[in-house]
Amino acid sequence: MRNTFFKRTLTAAAVATAMGLATPAIAQQQSSILGEVVAQNVQGLTVVATNPETGFSREIQVTDGEFRFPAMPTGTYELSVMRGSEEVAKQTVRVALGSNSTPTIRVGESIETIQVSGSRISNVDVTTTNSGLVVSEVDFDKLPVGRDLTSVALLAPGTVKGDTGFGNTASFGGASVAENSCYINGLEVTDTRRGLGCGSVPFEFYKEFQVKTGGMSPKYGRSTGGVINAVTKSGTNMWEFAAVSHFEPAGLQEEGEVSRGSGGTGNVFRDNSVSENDEYSVSLSASGPIIEDTLFIYALVNPRSQETRAAAATGGEFAADTRLNVQESSGSDNLFWGAKIDWDINSNHRLSYFGYSDENTIERDTFQYNPNTATVGDSIGTTIFENGGTAHSLSYTGYWTDNLTISAMAGELETQYGSEPSNTECSTVIDTRDVADPAVSCGPGGSIGDNFDKNTQYRFDLEYYWGDHTIRAGYDYQERESTNVTRPIGGHSWEYATLENGASVQGDSGVLFSNNTGAPIDYVSDRIFEGGGNFVSELSAYYVEDEWRVSDNVILNIGFRKDEFEGRGVTDQVLYEFDTNWAPRLGASWDVFGSGDTKLYATWGKYYLPVPNNTIYRAASGVSDSTTYYYFDGIDGSTGVPQGLDPVNGSVENSQTVSSVSTPPTKPVFQSQEADPFAREELIVGFEQSLNDDLAFSLRGTYRDVTSALDDYCGIYAYPYCVLINPGEDSTWYKDGYYWDGSALDQSKLPLFDGQPDEGSLTTHPNATTIQMPEANNEYLAWQTELKYNTDDFRMNFIYTWSRSTGNFEGAVKSDIDQADPGITQDFDFPALMDGAQGYQANDRRHVLKLFGSYDIDENWTVGFNSTLSSGRPLSAFGQGYPDKDPNIYGSYGDTFYLADCDDVTGECSYNRVPRGTVGRTPWTFNIDASVAYNFTVSGVDMKASLDVFNVLNTQEATSLNEHYEVTEGNRNQWYGAAYSWQTPRYVRLGFEARF
């Protein structure tokens, strides 16, 4: 009996959610059943919605032939139309995540069908104005897709894979990868420090996924890119147990590529041929009733084991792989546990707990490695990494009347990023010189210190149904606490470089030193980055929305959202504070012919992005960041440390640049008075057409524009701090000890320096004459065409996106140099860095085609496929110098769009301007994944064996190249044009499931 019910339920879910595989959805908003009863007399009718799996039941009065069940948990419901105690009609509907179910029930007919909306399955949802994708766990399991949230997001139109330097991330609609947010059961699990990535749970825990690419409700904020929203499974009235295992053996992975310097003929730069990944995972779950019809639990434990091997570099764009990292995580050090408990107090009130722990420990052994000979040397240290954390939330949903629904949530996440190196004596050593025997450290290097976050969240929402209006309003609050203390291992971080004759190194207030010797010279820099402490940000928001059914065919969404952001440094004094305007979120949907088959819709909205905690860390956590330049006599052969140091300008103080000081600034010094928070505006116009019961077509145009770019200006007028400004505008802030008059500092004011604003020092800095920044520009334009084909046994989606992403900055992060400092990248730090910055952005993929789906050959066999064809990203050539050495224009660091050609004899340097994205593109990439699964039953236990092959053709085109043309001014980087990363080589995932 259990197996029959399980298969019926599975079939219902598969048919219903297949319809949602690429339908618009309401972001982070519970779904509703919005139905119609057709009868000769609708007076006195009621509708009862019952979930047969949990016994949950609600009864609603039919008014004017319509009924409405708001904020329903996802699942399958039996709808019974009652006249008194007599059931006069019945229908079964499926409520999917974020999609309204709109059934029409005809009294007098015997109806018991599986459907999502109307009297038949509809593949156009005319009740929404949103853009995105919804996919259930049932459908996801039939696709050959990585078991991570980014892989789910990449199925959606308008999403592309982010740069590998930021980890496994996705770019939504031209935004940078640090502008997204993620939710599980309403709890935001986005990385609070930098916005890069999300907390996650094992995929066996998930029930449905929702990917929002635009047109978000005002309930949703703090994201200017996209949203990944997921709900987990819950217990039912039937006890069910499952064991699901997946194995990715290293022996079934193809060898990776190798890149070389000097145009492909030199030494090895990146060696992916030694990379291996051996991963095994088991999920053991149990779900059922603690108290039948009332209290339910779903619990899961997931022991995992992973062993990896990979070459690594110390020095990024200017140094080759010189390390081999072998790391392992398994057993109790890598055990996930999670649970969801639901309590239906009565038919009108539900309380839910959700919690998990994904704490894990990784042990990494680091060895010396020569990639040219593939020789592994001695071990130089072991590092223990403590990652992950815990999450807990308590949610309430109450149906106070037929028209009023109230929901609330309180939650907390704690995340750790700790590391414990065994070698704390050997400093980081980077050698960028083109020499036969580059200097190397005696240890892994890096930094050490406490590092963890805590995010406390509260939210309250209400929904009131009033005639043709559905009014929603709410408030949410987050307190994001961070602790980050750091110091360099060994106390120093050394970097060797060569300076050409006639070239120079820029300082804080002009040229720091030049090479006038008549020949190239070597020097070494010592960057000491240390300090930190505890700091916090507070985020709060209010929203209101009216979903107005103007007529039977037209729906308007009129909403507004107001955000407030505040951050405090280690002294607990306010560093920044923003109170945004009420941001509009407007949408309209027109059911053109009233048949539910043709929809025209449009949305327009404004979205704000909060300042990440990483900004507070860099600006006001007491971090000191200085770099001192030396000539040297020799290098210690065992440690790589320079010997016989001689400051380039006679003293350490005169040979030093300062990027950050240990005295934290306060808001009057750090935030310009005119500054507005980072904001994007978005316009979407779309059309959807049902061609028949199985096939639907859609066309959507999207335009996004950054209307307010908040970034830090670090020019000489802000020294020794950086100041938050809106680039291109006049900005006003207070001075603190350092007064620059355009040519020199006022030495008499230096004793006033204490992080506090100096009395009477409020100064307006005209952009045209002092700051000299261009107006920030970031635009995204896209056209998306989609075909959805869905039958009982065949599901297929085809998506083509033409897009163009242009501007003089990417957004929160900077992909072309892999700078993961959201909101405080080197963009807009100095005017010189923006000269030539206008062009195609690093996340510009002009053409992207996606084709994915699955086919049930019979009741036992299923095959799946997932393929992507994408054009390459634009490439730039970054220099390390600038023609104008004026400190008002050019600062002590940064990658410019000017390449220097310095004459070896005369020492004269000429400069060639190479604007962003004008030196070609990476190759087109094509990837196809395939899967096959066999379902069978043994002694009443449902089982499945599966095989997934990723990158079937083993194509390994380069996905990112080294774009740094120079190491120092006029000194060409031997690794320019060499690949950092490629498509993942072919690998295999084996799976097995048992459910009983």
Short mmCIF file of N, CA, C and O in Angstrom, two decimals, residues 336-416:
data_model
loop_
_atom_site.label_atom_id
_atom_site.label_comp_id
_atom_site.label_asym_id
_atom_site.label_seq_id
_atom_site.Cartn_x
_atom_site.Cartn_y
_atom_site.Cartn_z
N PHE A 336 27.39 16.28 8.15
CA PHE A 336 26.26 17.21 8.13
C PHE A 336 25.08 16.58 8.88
O PHE A 336 24.83 15.38 8.75
N TRP A 337 24.37 17.40 9.64
CA TRP A 337 23.09 16.96 10.19
C TRP A 337 22.09 18.09 10.02
O TRP A 337 22.44 19.28 10.05
N GLY A 338 20.83 17.72 9.83
CA GLY A 338 19.79 18.73 9.68
C GLY A 338 18.43 18.15 9.99
O GLY A 338 18.22 16.93 9.93
N ALA A 339 17.49 19.02 10.32
CA ALA A 339 16.13 18.58 10.63
C ALA A 339 15.14 19.69 10.37
O ALA A 339 15.47 20.88 10.46
N LYS A 340 13.93 19.28 10.03
CA LYS A 340 12.80 20.21 9.93
C LYS A 340 11.63 19.59 10.70
O LYS A 340 11.27 18.43 10.46
N ILE A 341 11.08 20.37 11.62
CA ILE A 341 9.96 19.91 12.44
C ILE A 341 8.79 20.86 12.21
O ILE A 341 8.94 22.08 12.34
N ASP A 342 7.63 20.30 11.85
CA ASP A 342 6.43 21.10 11.57
C ASP A 342 5.33 20.71 12.55
O ASP A 342 5.03 19.52 12.73
N TRP A 343 4.74 21.73 13.17
CA TRP A 343 3.66 21.51 14.13
C TRP A 343 2.41 22.25 13.66
O TRP A 343 2.36 23.48 13.69
N ASP A 344 1.42 21.48 13.19
CA ASP A 344 0.13 22.05 12.84
C ASP A 344 -0.69 22.15 14.13
O ASP A 344 -1.39 21.21 14.53
N ILE A 345 -0.57 23.29 14.78
CA ILE A 345 -1.23 23.49 16.06
C ILE A 345 -2.73 23.26 15.91
O ILE A 345 -3.36 22.60 16.72
N ASN A 346 -3.29 23.83 14.87
CA ASN A 346 -4.65 23.53 14.42
C ASN A 346 -4.71 23.91 12.95
O ASN A 346 -3.67 24.18 12.33
N SER A 347 -5.88 23.95 12.38
CA SER A 347 -5.99 24.20 10.94
C SER A 347 -5.60 25.62 10.56
O SER A 347 -5.41 25.92 9.37
N ASN A 348 -5.43 26.51 11.55
CA ASN A 348 -5.14 27.90 11.25
C ASN A 348 -3.75 28.36 11.66
O ASN A 348 -3.37 29.49 11.35
N HIS A 349 -3.01 27.51 12.35
CA HIS A 349 -1.71 27.96 12.85
C HIS A 349 -0.68 26.85 12.71
O HIS A 349 -0.93 25.70 13.10
N ARG A 350 0.48 27.21 12.15
CA ARG A 350 1.57 26.24 11.97
C ARG A 350 2.87 26.87 12.48
O ARG A 350 3.16 28.04 12.22
N LEU A 351 3.67 26.04 13.19
CA LEU A 351 4.97 26.44 13.70
C LEU A 351 6.00 25.47 13.16
O LEU A 351 5.79 24.25 13.21
N SER A 352 7.12 25.99 12.64
CA SER A 352 8.14 25.13 12.03
C SER A 352 9.53 25.49 12.54
O SER A 352 9.86 26.68 12.69
N TYR A 353 10.33 24.47 12.80
CA TYR A 353 11.74 24.63 13.14
C TYR A 353 12.59 24.05 12.02
O TYR A 353 12.29 22.97 11.48
N PHE A 354 13.65 24.77 11.67
CA PHE A 354 14.59 24.29 10.67
C PHE A 354 15.99 24.55 11.20
O PHE A 354 16.30 25.65 11.67
N GLY A 355 16.84 23.54 11.15
CA GLY A 355 18.21 23.72 11.63
C GLY A 355 19.16 22.74 10.98
O GLY A 355 18.75 21.67 10.51
N TYR A 356 20.43 23.13 10.92
CA TYR A 356 21.44 22.23 10.36
C TYR A 356 22.83 22.65 10.85
O TYR A 356 23.05 23.76 11.32
N SER A 357 23.75 21.72 10.69
CA SER A 357 25.16 21.98 10.93
C SER A 357 25.95 21.42 9.77
O SER A 357 25.84 20.22 9.45
N ASP A 358 26.73 22.27 9.12
CA ASP A 358 27.61 21.81 8.04
C ASP A 358 29.07 22.11 8.38
O ASP A 358 29.89 22.33 7.48
N GLU A 359 29.38 22.10 9.67
CA GLU A 359 30.77 22.31 10.08
C GLU A 359 31.65 21.19 9.52
O GLU A 359 31.26 20.02 9.53
N ASN A 360 32.80 21.57 9.01
CA ASN A 360 33.72 20.56 8.49
C ASN A 360 35.16 21.01 8.69
O ASN A 360 35.45 22.21 8.75
N THR A 361 36.02 20.03 8.78
CA THR A 361 37.45 20.26 8.98
C THR A 361 38.22 19.68 7.81
O THR A 361 37.99 18.52 7.43
N ILE A 362 39.11 20.47 7.23
CA ILE A 362 39.93 20.03 6.10
C ILE A 362 41.39 20.07 6.53
O ILE A 362 41.86 21.08 7.07
N GLU A 363 42.08 19.00 6.29
CA GLU A 363 43.51 18.94 6.56
C GLU A 363 44.27 18.99 5.24
O GLU A 363 44.09 18.15 4.37
N ARG A 364 45.10 20.02 5.10
CA ARG A 364 45.84 20.22 3.84
C ARG A 364 47.34 20.08 4.09
O ARG A 364 47.90 20.78 4.92
N ASP A 365 47.96 19.19 3.34
CA ASP A 365 49.42 19.07 3.32
C ASP A 365 49.94 19.76 2.07
O ASP A 365 49.47 19.51 0.97
N THR A 366 50.93 20.64 2.25
CA THR A 366 51.49 21.39 1.14
C THR A 366 52.92 20.93 0.87
O THR A 366 53.73 20.82 1.81
N PHE A 367 53.21 20.70 -0.41
CA PHE A 367 54.53 20.22 -0.83
C PHE A 367 55.12 21.19 -1.85
O PHE A 367 54.39 21.86 -2.59
N GLN A 368 56.44 21.27 -1.89
CA GLN A 368 57.10 21.97 -2.97
C GLN A 368 56.81 21.22 -4.28
O GLN A 368 56.71 20.00 -4.30
N TYR A 369 56.66 21.99 -5.38
CA TYR A 369 56.29 21.34 -6.64
C TYR A 369 56.91 22.09 -7.81
O TYR A 369 56.86 23.32 -7.87
N ASN A 370 57.51 21.33 -8.72
CA ASN A 370 58.05 21.89 -9.96
C ASN A 370 57.15 21.43 -11.11
O ASN A 370 57.20 20.27 -11.51
N PRO A 371 56.30 22.32 -11.65
CA PRO A 371 55.36 21.89 -12.69
C PRO A 371 56.04 21.56 -14.02
O PRO A 371 55.47 20.84 -14.83
N ASN A 372 57.24 22.07 -14.24
CA ASN A 372 57.93 21.78 -15.50
C ASN A 372 58.42 20.33 -15.57
O ASN A 372 58.49 19.75 -16.65
N THR A 373 58.74 19.78 -14.42
CA THR A 373 59.20 18.38 -14.38
C THR A 373 58.20 17.48 -13.67
O THR A 373 58.45 16.27 -13.55
N ALA A 374 57.10 18.06 -13.19
CA ALA A 374 56.09 17.32 -12.42
C ALA A 374 56.72 16.63 -11.22
O ALA A 374 56.33 15.52 -10.83
N THR A 375 57.68 17.31 -10.60
CA THR A 375 58.40 16.76 -9.45
C THR A 375 57.81 17.30 -8.16
O THR A 375 57.72 18.52 -7.96
N VAL A 376 57.44 16.39 -7.28
CA VAL A 376 56.90 16.76 -5.97
C VAL A 376 58.04 16.74 -4.96
O VAL A 376 58.75 15.74 -4.83
N GLY A 377 58.22 17.85 -4.26
CA GLY A 377 59.30 17.96 -3.29
C GLY A 377 58.85 17.65 -1.87
O GLY A 377 57.87 16.93 -1.64
N ASP A 378 59.56 18.20 -0.93
CA ASP A 378 59.30 17.93 0.49
C ASP A 378 58.05 18.66 0.96
O ASP A 378 57.65 19.69 0.42
N SER A 379 57.49 18.11 2.03
CA SER A 379 56.37 18.78 2.68
C SER A 379 56.87 20.06 3.35
O SER A 379 57.92 20.08 3.98
N ILE A 380 56.10 21.15 3.21
CA ILE A 380 56.49 22.43 3.81
C ILE A 380 55.45 22.92 4.80
O ILE A 380 55.49 24.08 5.22
N GLY A 381 54.52 22.05 5.16
CA GLY A 381 53.56 22.47 6.18
C GLY A 381 52.20 21.84 6.02
O GLY A 381 51.81 21.41 4.93
N THR A 382 51.50 21.78 7.12
CA THR A 382 50.12 21.28 7.16
C THR A 382 49.24 22.37 7.74
O THR A 382 49.61 23.03 8.72
N THR A 383 48.06 22.55 7.14
CA THR A 383 47.11 23.55 7.62
C THR A 383 45.76 22.89 7.86
O THR A 383 45.28 22.12 7.03
N ILE A 384 45.17 23.19 9.00
CA ILE A 384 43.83 22.70 9.33
C ILE A 384 42.84 23.85 9.11
O ILE A 384 42.99 24.92 9.71
N PHE A 385 41.84 23.62 8.25
CA PHE A 385 40.83 24.63 7.97
C PHE A 385 39.51 24.23 8.64
O PHE A 385 39.05 23.10 8.49
N GLU A 386 38.94 25.16 9.38
CA GLU A 386 37.64 24.96 10.00
C GLU A 386 36.62 25.80 9.23
O GLU A 386 36.66 27.03 9.27
N ASN A 387 35.69 25.12 8.54
CA ASN A 387 34.72 25.81 7.69
C ASN A 387 33.30 25.47 8.12
O ASN A 387 33.06 24.58 8.94
N GLY A 388 32.34 26.15 7.49
CA GLY A 388 30.94 25.86 7.74
C GLY A 388 30.45 26.43 9.05
O GLY A 388 31.08 27.29 9.67
N GLY A 389 29.29 25.95 9.49
CA GLY A 389 28.72 26.48 10.71
C GLY A 389 27.37 25.86 11.00
O GLY A 389 27.06 24.75 10.55
N THR A 390 26.55 26.59 11.73
CA THR A 390 25.23 26.11 12.11
C THR A 390 24.18 27.14 11.76
O THR A 390 24.47 28.34 11.65
N ALA A 391 22.95 26.66 11.58
CA ALA A 391 21.83 27.54 11.27
C ALA A 391 20.58 27.03 11.99
O ALA A 391 20.37 25.82 12.08
N HIS A 392 19.79 27.96 12.50
CA HIS A 392 18.54 27.61 13.18
C HIS A 392 17.51 28.68 12.86
O HIS A 392 17.82 29.88 12.83
N SER A 393 16.27 28.26 12.62
CA SER A 393 15.20 29.22 12.41
C SER A 393 13.89 28.66 12.93
O SER A 393 13.68 27.44 12.96
N LEU A 394 13.01 29.57 13.35
CA LEU A 394 11.68 29.23 13.82
C LEU A 394 10.69 30.09 13.04
O LEU A 394 10.81 31.32 13.04
N SER A 395 9.74 29.42 12.36
CA SER A 395 8.81 30.14 11.50
C SER A 395 7.37 29.88 11.93
O SER A 395 7.03 28.78 12.39
N TYR A 396 6.55 30.89 11.74
CA TYR A 396 5.13 30.79 12.11
C TYR A 396 4.28 31.27 10.94
O TYR A 396 4.58 32.30 10.31
N THR A 397 3.19 30.54 10.66
CA THR A 397 2.18 30.97 9.69
C THR A 397 0.81 30.84 10.34
O THR A 397 0.47 29.76 10.87
N GLY A 398 0.05 31.94 10.33
CA GLY A 398 -1.28 31.91 10.94
C GLY A 398 -2.33 32.48 10.02
O GLY A 398 -2.16 33.55 9.45
N TYR A 399 -3.43 31.73 9.87
CA TYR A 399 -4.57 32.19 9.07
C TYR A 399 -5.60 32.74 10.06
O TYR A 399 -6.46 32.02 10.57
N TRP A 400 -5.48 34.03 10.37
CA TRP A 400 -6.29 34.62 11.41
C TRP A 400 -7.75 34.78 10.99
O TRP A 400 -8.65 34.68 11.83
N THR A 401 -7.97 35.08 9.75
CA THR A 401 -9.32 35.05 9.16
C THR A 401 -9.17 34.50 7.76
O THR A 401 -8.07 34.21 7.30
N ASP A 402 -10.30 34.36 7.06
CA ASP A 402 -10.23 33.92 5.66
C ASP A 402 -9.44 34.91 4.82
O ASP A 402 -8.91 34.57 3.76
N ASN A 403 -9.34 36.16 5.28
CA ASN A 403 -8.71 37.21 4.48
C ASN A 403 -7.36 37.66 5.02
O ASN A 403 -6.62 38.34 4.32
N LEU A 404 -7.02 37.32 6.25
CA LEU A 404 -5.80 37.82 6.87
C LEU A 404 -4.86 36.66 7.21
O LEU A 404 -5.24 35.75 7.95
N THR A 405 -3.64 36.74 6.67
CA THR A 405 -2.60 35.74 6.97
C THR A 405 -1.39 36.47 7.52
O THR A 405 -0.96 37.50 6.98
N ILE A 406 -0.83 35.94 8.60
CA ILE A 406 0.34 36.53 9.25
C ILE A 406 1.43 35.48 9.31
O ILE A 406 1.19 34.32 9.65
N SER A 407 2.67 35.88 9.00
CA SER A 407 3.80 34.98 9.12
C SER A 407 4.96 35.71 9.78
O SER A 407 5.07 36.94 9.69
N ALA A 408 5.81 34.95 10.46
CA ALA A 408 6.96 35.52 11.16
C ALA A 408 8.09 34.50 11.16
O ALA A 408 7.86 33.29 11.05
N MET A 409 9.33 35.00 11.28
CA MET A 409 10.49 34.11 11.30
C MET A 409 11.60 34.74 12.14
O MET A 409 11.82 35.95 12.11
N ALA A 410 12.27 33.91 12.92
CA ALA A 410 13.47 34.32 13.65
C ALA A 410 14.54 33.27 13.40
O ALA A 410 14.25 32.06 13.42
N GLY A 411 15.76 33.71 13.12
CA GLY A 411 16.80 32.74 12.80
C GLY A 411 18.18 33.27 13.10
O GLY A 411 18.38 34.48 13.32
N GLU A 412 19.15 32.35 13.11
CA GLU A 412 20.53 32.73 13.37
C GLU A 412 21.46 31.76 12.66
O GLU A 412 21.23 30.55 12.64
N LEU A 413 22.52 32.31 12.03
CA LEU A 413 23.55 31.51 11.40
C LEU A 413 24.89 31.88 12.00
O LEU A 413 25.16 33.07 12.25
N GLU A 414 25.73 30.90 12.21
CA GLU A 414 27.11 31.12 12.62
C GLU A 414 28.02 30.40 11.64
O GLU A 414 27.81 29.23 11.34
N THR A 415 29.03 31.12 11.15
CA THR A 415 29.93 30.57 10.14
C THR A 415 31.37 30.84 10.54
O THR A 415 31.70 31.94 10.99
N GLN A 416 32.21 29.84 10.37
CA GLN A 416 33.62 29.97 10.72
C GLN A 416 34.50 29.83 9.48
O GLN A 416 34.14 29.15 8.52
#
